[in-house]
Amino acid sequence: MTSLTSIKNIGFIGLGIMGQSMAGHLLAAGYQVNLYNRTKSKTDSLVAKGAKWFDTPGEVAAHSNMIITMVGFPSDVEEVYFGEKGIIASANNAILVDMTTSSPSLARKIAVQAAKKGLASLDAPVSGGDIGARDAKLTIMVGGDKAVFDHVLPILQKLGTSIILQGDVGMGQHTKMCNQIVIASTIMGVAEGLSYAKKVGLDPAVVLQSIGGGAASGFQLNVLGARMIVGDYAPGFYVEHFIKDLKIAVEEAEQMQLNLPGLLLAKSLFEKMADRGLQRNGTQGIFQIYLD
Amino acid sequence: MTSLTSIKNIGFIGLGIMGQSMAGHLLAAGYQVNLYNRTKSKTDSLVAKGAKWFDTPGEVAAHSNMIITMVGFPSDVEEVYFGEKGIIASANNAILVDMTTSSPSLARKIAVQAAKKGLASLDAPVSGGDIGARDAKLTIMVGGDKAVFDHVLPILQKLGTSIILQGDVGMGQHTKMCNQIVIASTIMGVAEGLSYAKKVGLDPAVVLQSIGGGAASGFQLNVLGARMIVGDYAPGFYVEHFIKDLKIAVEEAEQMQLNLPGLLLAKSLFEKMADRGLQRNGTQGIFQIYLD
């Protein structure tokens, strides 16, 4: 295992909306931040503030004591870690932290390959979205070795407010799956309740006033339900990313022989959205499926 | 229509745990409260505080300006309103308010039969449970005539804090159905997420610390999920009553040709509980279905 040397240089790979905010917090905290992103222009404002651009994930890795990845799909994770110019090939005495929501089995594969080079790794997916990233209030669900977790905790605390070690490698991803499984059926229920309201001739906004404070209340009803009612399907969280997460959850549940019919049903409805070309809507767009 | 005379005598029929609290608030507010309940002993403490017992719903109705019913099933509602010694047969210049969660079509039937005798009626189901009733903080969802609603509002305000007229007769019940439809899939999602946590070897209580503050958060996860984790299936809300509500919701949706697959799935899981003799558990007992 890597020796836990003081972290001064942090690599950050994947500068989407969330990644840009997160890397910005690390820069502001005084770390040297090294960047790589598929689309270089998304790193311009961070480079202007002092971050360093590198041409490959491997070069970022070679110059960093800790490398954070925050990319889109498991295939992207595979590429930045295991590609020819990837992280594993070039990192040296660094801690690898994948904050992408990805599969627990891929987290274990990273850990195994990293260990062969004497590198430590953590899986640390987040929830909280754009706003949580911007306000440094993410929930970070971590899997891996406790000593490694403790070592990087001060850095993760620049990004989030709820940072919990859930178990060994992969358990961060599994915890994120629990989160997504709860959300899948919940947003389906919200869409069903509000579509019933609309169809029967109630004013869904007034219904929300009645039901939004009781046993049905929660983020999905009160925040995303309110967006359904006004037809605002702009993405807080993309349907295509949610489908990716639900596929992972379904595969993992099947491997455990755990039957989750609500998850399967919700996944099929989101896939129906994608079939209609609605995969770049936010998840609240599931309401559209019920309005036919 | 009934003339809206000042209400001094309030009939209360159905003194279960919630009804006892509610009738107690009306007594404390200075109204004369007239009682009938299938099991007489449940009215003893209210009678000791000054409420009057009558031997039939009809006798309660004959002595009251407003009659509140809070019974169990639609069949009970039918009996207390339309039975030989029921409310409709004996009420005289009274406003009838059914606070039972019942079917919208039954609410309309009550309204039609009441109107034939010059009586006004409202459907006013509640949410908030035992605790909401005890603390006079119920959510009350009302259907009916606005003038009648305004007339009884000061009395409903002794029972709840969110009291909204949702539309004409039946729309209170329809609003309650929206609430139950959202809850049905939500609690299914909570049970699925936490059963995944348990099966994969996470500590569900620690998972709840991570996911209970974000996009999955809500009453069902944070309150009922916490009870699932410790195996506390004591009833806050009985499965058998929830099945009754979900049956009404399914029937109404079918009449509108509205397809609600999450509702159908959740209903089938609660019916599976009943098949196993678990219908007197609280709704969080759905967790047991996933633990096989």
XYZ file of N, CA and C in Angstrom, chain B residues 30 68 105 122 126 200-201 206-207 210 240 244 277:
39
model
N -65.424 23.748 23.893
C -66.687 24.232 24.433
C -67.938 23.758 23.705
N -69.866 14.547 12.475
C -68.582 14.086 11.947
C -68.526 12.570 12.055
N -66.910 8.110 -4.899
C -68.284 7.840 -5.340
C -69.221 7.740 -4.141
N -69.956 17.315 3.398
C -68.571 17.506 2.940
C -67.841 16.176 3.085
N -58.439 12.890 6.246
C -57.297 13.542 6.901
C -56.013 12.752 6.667
N -26.527 -6.760 0.983
C -25.157 -6.608 0.486
C -24.151 -6.494 1.635
N -24.665 -6.432 2.866
C -23.766 -6.412 4.010
C -23.433 -5.032 4.537
N -26.383 3.006 9.118
C -25.337 3.925 8.648
C -25.664 4.417 7.230
N -26.237 3.516 6.425
C -26.697 3.929 5.089
C -27.722 5.062 5.223
N -26.282 8.350 5.543
C -25.798 8.940 4.292
C -26.947 9.418 3.408
N -54.048 -3.176 6.636
C -55.404 -3.477 6.136
C -56.151 -2.208 5.729
N -57.254 -1.079 1.783
C -58.582 -0.514 1.483
C -58.437 0.759 0.631
N -50.968 -12.902 6.836
C -51.496 -12.566 8.156
C -50.851 -11.352 8.790
